[in-house]
mmCIF file of C-alpha atoms and ligand atoms in Angstrom:
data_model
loop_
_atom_site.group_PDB
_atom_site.id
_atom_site.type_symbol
_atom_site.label_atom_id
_atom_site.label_comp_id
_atom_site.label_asym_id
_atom_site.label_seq_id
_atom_site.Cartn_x
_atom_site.Cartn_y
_atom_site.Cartn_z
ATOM 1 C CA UNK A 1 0.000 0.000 0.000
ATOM 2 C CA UNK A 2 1.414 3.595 -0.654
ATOM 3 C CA UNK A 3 2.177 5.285 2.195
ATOM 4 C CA UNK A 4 -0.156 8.230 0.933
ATOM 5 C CA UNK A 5 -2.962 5.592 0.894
ATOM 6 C CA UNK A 6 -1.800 4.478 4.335
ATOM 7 C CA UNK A 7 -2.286 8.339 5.620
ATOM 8 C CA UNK A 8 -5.264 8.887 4.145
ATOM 9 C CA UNK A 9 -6.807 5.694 6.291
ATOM 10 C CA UNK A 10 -5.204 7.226 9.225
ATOM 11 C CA UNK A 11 -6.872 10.661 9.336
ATOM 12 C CA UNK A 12 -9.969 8.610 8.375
ATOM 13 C CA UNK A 13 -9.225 6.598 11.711
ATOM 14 C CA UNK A 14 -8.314 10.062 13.046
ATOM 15 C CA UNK A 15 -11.725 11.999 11.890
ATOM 16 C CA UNK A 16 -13.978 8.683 13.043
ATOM 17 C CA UNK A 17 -12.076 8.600 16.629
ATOM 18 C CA UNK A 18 -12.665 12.534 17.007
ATOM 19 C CA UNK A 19 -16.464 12.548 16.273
ATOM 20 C CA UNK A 20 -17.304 9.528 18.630
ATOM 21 C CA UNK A 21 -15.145 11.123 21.664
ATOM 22 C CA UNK A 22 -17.113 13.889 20.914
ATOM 23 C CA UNK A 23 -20.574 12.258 21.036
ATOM 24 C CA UNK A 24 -18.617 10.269 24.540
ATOM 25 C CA UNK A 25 -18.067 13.568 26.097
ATOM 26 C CA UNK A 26 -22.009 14.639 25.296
ATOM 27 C CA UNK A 27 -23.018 11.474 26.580
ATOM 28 C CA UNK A 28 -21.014 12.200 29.486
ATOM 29 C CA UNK A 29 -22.327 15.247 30.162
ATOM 30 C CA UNK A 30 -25.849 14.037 30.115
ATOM 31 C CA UNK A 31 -25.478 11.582 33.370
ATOM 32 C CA UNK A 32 -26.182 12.753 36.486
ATOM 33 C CA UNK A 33 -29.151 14.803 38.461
ATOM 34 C CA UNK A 34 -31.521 15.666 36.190
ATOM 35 C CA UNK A 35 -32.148 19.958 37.010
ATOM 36 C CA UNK A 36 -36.054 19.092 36.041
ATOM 37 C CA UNK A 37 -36.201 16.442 39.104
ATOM 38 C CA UNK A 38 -34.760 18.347 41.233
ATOM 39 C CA UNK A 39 -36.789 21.173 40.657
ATOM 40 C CA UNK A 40 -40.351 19.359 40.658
ATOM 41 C CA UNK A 41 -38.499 17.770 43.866
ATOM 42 C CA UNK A 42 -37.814 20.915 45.932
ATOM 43 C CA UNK A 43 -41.556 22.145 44.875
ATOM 44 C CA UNK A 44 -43.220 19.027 45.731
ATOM 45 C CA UNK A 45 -40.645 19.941 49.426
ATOM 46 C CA UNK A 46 -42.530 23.178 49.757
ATOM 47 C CA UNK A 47 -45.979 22.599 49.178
ATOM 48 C CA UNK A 48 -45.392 19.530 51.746
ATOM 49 C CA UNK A 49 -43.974 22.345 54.104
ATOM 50 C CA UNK A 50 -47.109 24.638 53.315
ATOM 51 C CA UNK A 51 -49.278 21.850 54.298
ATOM 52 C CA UNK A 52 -47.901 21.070 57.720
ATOM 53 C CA UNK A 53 -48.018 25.182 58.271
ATOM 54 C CA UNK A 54 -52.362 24.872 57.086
ATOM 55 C CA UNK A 55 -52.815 21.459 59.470
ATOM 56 C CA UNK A 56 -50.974 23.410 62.205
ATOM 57 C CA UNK A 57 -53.363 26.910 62.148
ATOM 58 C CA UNK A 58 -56.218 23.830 61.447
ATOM 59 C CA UNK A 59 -55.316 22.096 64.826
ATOM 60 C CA UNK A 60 -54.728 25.691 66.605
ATOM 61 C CA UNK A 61 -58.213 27.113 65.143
ATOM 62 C CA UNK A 62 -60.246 24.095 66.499
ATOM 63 C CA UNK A 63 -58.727 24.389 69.664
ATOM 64 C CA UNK A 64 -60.042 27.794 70.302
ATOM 65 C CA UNK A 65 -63.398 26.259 69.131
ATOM 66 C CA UNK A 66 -63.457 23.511 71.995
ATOM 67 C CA UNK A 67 -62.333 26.220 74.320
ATOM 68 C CA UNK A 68 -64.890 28.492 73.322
ATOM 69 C CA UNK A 69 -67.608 26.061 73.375
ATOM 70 C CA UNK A 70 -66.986 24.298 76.891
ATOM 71 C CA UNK A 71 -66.710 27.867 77.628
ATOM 72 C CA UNK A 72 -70.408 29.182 76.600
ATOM 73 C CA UNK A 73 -71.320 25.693 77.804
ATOM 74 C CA UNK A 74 -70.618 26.377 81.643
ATOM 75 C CA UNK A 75 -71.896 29.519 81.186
ATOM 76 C CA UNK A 76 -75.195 29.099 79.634
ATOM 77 C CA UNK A 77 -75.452 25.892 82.407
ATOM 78 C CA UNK A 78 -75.355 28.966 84.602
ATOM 79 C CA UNK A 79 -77.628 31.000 83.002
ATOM 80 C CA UNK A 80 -80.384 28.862 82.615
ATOM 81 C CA UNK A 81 -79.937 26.602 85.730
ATOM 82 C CA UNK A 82 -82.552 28.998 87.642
ATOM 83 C CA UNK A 83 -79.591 30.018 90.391
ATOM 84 C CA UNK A 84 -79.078 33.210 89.414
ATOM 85 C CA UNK A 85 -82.614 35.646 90.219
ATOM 86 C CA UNK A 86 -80.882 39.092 89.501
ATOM 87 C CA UNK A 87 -82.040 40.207 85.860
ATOM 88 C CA UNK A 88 -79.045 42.646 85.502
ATOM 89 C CA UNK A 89 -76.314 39.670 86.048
ATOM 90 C CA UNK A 90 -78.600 37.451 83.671
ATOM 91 C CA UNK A 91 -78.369 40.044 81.153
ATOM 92 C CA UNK A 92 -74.592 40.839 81.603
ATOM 93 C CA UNK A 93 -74.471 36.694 81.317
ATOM 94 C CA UNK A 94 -76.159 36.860 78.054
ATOM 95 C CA UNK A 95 -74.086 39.349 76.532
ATOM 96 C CA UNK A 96 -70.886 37.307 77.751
ATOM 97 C CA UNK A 97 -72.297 34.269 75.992
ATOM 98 C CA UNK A 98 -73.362 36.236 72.951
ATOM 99 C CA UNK A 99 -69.431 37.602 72.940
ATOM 100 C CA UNK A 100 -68.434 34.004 72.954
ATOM 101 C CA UNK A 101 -70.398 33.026 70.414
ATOM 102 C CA UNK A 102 -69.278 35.762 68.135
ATOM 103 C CA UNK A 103 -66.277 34.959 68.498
ATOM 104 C CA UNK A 104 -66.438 30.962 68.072
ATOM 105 C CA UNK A 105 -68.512 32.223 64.209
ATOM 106 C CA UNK A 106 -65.335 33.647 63.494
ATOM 107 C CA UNK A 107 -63.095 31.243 64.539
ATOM 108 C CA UNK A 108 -65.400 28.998 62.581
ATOM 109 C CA UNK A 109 -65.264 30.781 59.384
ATOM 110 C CA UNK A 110 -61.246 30.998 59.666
ATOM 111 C CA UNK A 111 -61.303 27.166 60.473
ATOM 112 C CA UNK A 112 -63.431 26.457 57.156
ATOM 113 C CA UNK A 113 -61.269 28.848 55.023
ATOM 114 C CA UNK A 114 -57.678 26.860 56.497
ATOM 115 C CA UNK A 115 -59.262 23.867 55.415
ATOM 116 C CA UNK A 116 -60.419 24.365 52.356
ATOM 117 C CA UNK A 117 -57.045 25.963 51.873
ATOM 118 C CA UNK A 118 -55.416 22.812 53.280
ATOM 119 C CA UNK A 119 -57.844 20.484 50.637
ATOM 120 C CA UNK A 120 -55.788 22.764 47.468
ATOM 121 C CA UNK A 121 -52.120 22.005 49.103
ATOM 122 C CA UNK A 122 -53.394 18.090 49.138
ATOM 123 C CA UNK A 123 -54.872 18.128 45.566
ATOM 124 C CA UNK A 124 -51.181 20.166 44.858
ATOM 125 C CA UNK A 125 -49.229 17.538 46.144
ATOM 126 C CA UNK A 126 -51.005 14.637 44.768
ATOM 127 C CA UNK A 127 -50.292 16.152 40.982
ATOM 128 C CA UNK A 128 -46.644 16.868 41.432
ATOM 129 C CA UNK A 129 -45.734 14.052 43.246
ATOM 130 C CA UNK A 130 -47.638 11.745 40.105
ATOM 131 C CA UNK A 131 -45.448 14.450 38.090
ATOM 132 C CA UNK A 132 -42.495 13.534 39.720
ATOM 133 C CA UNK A 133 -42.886 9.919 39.553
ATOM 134 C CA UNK A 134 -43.121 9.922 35.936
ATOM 135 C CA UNK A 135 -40.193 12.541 35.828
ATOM 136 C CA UNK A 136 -38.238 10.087 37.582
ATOM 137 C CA UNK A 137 -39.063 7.069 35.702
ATOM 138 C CA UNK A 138 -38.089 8.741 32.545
ATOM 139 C CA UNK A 139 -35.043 10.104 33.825
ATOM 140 C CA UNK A 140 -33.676 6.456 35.176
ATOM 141 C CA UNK A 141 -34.502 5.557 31.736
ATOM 142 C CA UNK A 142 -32.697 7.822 29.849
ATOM 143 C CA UNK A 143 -30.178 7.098 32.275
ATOM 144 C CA UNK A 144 -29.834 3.658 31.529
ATOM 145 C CA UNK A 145 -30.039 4.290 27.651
ATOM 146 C CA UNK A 146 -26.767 6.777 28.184
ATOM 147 C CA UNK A 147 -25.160 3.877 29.943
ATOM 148 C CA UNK A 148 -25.726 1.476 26.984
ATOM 149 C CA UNK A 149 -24.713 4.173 24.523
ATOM 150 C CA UNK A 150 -21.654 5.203 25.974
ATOM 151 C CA UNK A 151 -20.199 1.646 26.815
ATOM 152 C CA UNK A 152 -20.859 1.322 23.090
ATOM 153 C CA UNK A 153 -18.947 4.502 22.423
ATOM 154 C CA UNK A 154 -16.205 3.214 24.257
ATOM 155 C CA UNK A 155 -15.727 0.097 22.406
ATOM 156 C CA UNK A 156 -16.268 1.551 18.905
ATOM 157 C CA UNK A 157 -13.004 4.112 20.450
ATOM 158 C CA UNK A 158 -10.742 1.064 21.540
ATOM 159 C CA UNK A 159 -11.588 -0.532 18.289
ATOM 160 C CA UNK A 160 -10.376 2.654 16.261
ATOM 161 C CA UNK A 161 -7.749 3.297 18.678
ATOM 162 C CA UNK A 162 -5.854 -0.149 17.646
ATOM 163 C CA UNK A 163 -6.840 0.131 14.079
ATOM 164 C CA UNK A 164 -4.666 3.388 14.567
ATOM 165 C CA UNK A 165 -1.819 1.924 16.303
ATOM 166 C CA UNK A 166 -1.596 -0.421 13.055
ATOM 167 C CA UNK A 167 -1.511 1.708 11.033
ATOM 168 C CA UNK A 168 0.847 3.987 12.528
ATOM 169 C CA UNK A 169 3.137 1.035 12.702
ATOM 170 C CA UNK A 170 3.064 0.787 9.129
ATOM 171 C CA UNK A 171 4.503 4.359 8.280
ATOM 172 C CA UNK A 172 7.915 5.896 9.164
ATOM 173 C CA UNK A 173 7.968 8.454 12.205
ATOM 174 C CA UNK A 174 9.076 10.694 10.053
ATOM 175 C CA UNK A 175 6.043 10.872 7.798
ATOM 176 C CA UNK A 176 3.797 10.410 10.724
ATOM 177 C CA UNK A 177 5.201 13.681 12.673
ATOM 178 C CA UNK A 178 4.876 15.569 9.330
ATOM 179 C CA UNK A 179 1.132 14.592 9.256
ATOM 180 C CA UNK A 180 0.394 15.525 12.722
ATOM 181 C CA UNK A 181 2.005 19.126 11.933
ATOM 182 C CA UNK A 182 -0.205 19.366 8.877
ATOM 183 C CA UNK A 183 -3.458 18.138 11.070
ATOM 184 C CA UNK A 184 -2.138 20.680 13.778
ATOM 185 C CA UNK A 185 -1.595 23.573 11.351
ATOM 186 C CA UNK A 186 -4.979 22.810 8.783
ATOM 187 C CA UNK A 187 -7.134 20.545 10.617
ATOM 188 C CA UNK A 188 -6.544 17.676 8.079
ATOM 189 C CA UNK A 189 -3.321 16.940 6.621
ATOM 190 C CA UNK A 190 -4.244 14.814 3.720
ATOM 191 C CA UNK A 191 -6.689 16.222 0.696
ATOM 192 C CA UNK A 192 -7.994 14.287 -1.984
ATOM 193 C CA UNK A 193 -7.406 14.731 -5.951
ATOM 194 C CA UNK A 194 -10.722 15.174 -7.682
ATOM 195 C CA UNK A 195 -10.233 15.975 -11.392
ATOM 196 C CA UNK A 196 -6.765 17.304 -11.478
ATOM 197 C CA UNK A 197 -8.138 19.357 -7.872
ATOM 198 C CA UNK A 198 -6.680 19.470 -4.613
ATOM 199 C CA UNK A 199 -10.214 19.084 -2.816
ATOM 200 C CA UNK A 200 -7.654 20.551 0.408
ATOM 201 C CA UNK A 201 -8.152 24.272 -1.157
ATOM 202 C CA UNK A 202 -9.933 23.387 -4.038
ATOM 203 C CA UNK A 203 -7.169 24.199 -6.639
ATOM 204 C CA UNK A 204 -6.224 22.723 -9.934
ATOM 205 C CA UNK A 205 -2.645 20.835 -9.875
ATOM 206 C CA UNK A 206 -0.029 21.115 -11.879
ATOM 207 C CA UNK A 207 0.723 18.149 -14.185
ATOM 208 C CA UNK A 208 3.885 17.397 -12.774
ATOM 209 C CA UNK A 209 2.399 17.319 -9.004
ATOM 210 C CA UNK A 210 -0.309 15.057 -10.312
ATOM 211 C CA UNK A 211 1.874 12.707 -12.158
ATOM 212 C CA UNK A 212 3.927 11.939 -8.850
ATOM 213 C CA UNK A 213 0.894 11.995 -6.279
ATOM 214 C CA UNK A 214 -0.769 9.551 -9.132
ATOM 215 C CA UNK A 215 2.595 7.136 -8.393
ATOM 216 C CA UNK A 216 1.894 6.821 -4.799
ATOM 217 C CA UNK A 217 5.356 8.757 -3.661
ATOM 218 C CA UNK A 218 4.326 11.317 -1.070
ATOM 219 C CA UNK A 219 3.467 15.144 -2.812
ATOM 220 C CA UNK A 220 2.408 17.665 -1.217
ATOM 221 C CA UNK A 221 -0.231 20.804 -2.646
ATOM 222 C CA UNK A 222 2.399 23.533 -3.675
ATOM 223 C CA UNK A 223 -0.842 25.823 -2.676
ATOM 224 C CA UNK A 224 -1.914 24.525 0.734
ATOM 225 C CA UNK A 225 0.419 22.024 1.655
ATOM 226 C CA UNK A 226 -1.245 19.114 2.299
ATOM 227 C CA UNK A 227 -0.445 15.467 1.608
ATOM 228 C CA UNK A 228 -1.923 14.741 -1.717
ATOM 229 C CA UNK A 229 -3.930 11.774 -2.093
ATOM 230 C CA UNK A 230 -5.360 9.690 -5.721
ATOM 231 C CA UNK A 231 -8.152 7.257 -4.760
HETATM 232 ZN ZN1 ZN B 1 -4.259 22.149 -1.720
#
């Protein structure tokens, strides 16, 4: 094989290796936390927190009820037990009761409003954390699909890798140095010939340059530099 031939294969080795380490390194960069789980995660963490805070003022507001109730309680026992005679303490009685019982409608009303308040946080909860099991269940997927696709990846770049080493074997250092400086300089050091062209910078050869790349020995473009090579 003609060494030109031989470094053409190479920086086809070399283009193949560089686009799968770059779909590795995306791969990569996909595992991990997914930001979308964590986020319906630390919402689902709030409402939860908003919920205790509503069951708390809940518990709090119905204890003021009972309070208020065994309150009027006793004192209506005393008003109508028929042990008090003296109208103007009845009717101070009353109004105490009446008070109380003003007070307990409130306290009702605030109880009501907590817990209808409390029924929205549950219905909240319910939906995100159903949201957040099916986030999750996707995201372990995808997760495992990454895996798959990047211990393929792998392989595929071992593969190359030795077909590379093979090659490399095959062609003087020399030669090989000289094509990594082209590669460094132009981002490929080897262009093809396509009708008398250097498909490198897309110029028409000489005769003369054609004539020698078309014998295999290595010629370079006298515009652009690069290794010259006829399929
Ligand atoms: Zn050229």
């Amino acid at each position: 094989m003609s060494v030109t031939k031989q470094l053409y294969q190479l920086q086809e080795v070399d283009l193949e290796l560089e686009s799968n380490e770059r779909a590795l390194k995306q791969k990569i960069s996909q595992l991990g936390e997914s930001s979308e789980v964590v986020e319906v995660r630390t919402e689902l963490a709030s409402q939860c927190q908003h919920l205790k805070g509503l069951k708390h003022q809940q518990h709090s507001a119905e204890w003021e009820i009972d309070d208020l109730t065994s309150k009027i309680n006793t004192l209506e026992q005393k008003l109508y037990d028929g042990r008090i005679k003296n109208p103007k303490e009845l009717t101070s009685l009353q109004h105490e009761v009446d008070g109380l019982k003003a007070i307990r409608n409130q306290s009702e009303d605030k109880a009501l409003e907590i817990m209808g308040q409390a029924d929205l946080a549950e219905g909240h909860i319910a939906t995100i954390t159903n949201e957040l099991k099916n986030l999750e269940a996707d995201w372990q997927l995808q997760q495992q699909h990454l895996t798959t696709d990047i211990e393929q990846l792998e392989t595929i770049l071992s593969d190359l890798e030795q077909k590379r080493q093979l090659i490399l074997a095959e062609i003087d250092p020399q030669t090989v140095n000289l094509y990594q400086e082209l590669k460094r300089q132009r981002g490929t050091a080897v262009a093809r010939v396509d009708q008398g062209m250097c498909r490198g910078c897309q110029i028409s050869l000489p005769t003369s340059e054609l004539q020698r790349a078309k014998s295999g020995s290595l010629v370079r473009c006298s515009s652009c530099g690069r290794i010259l090579f006829l399929a």
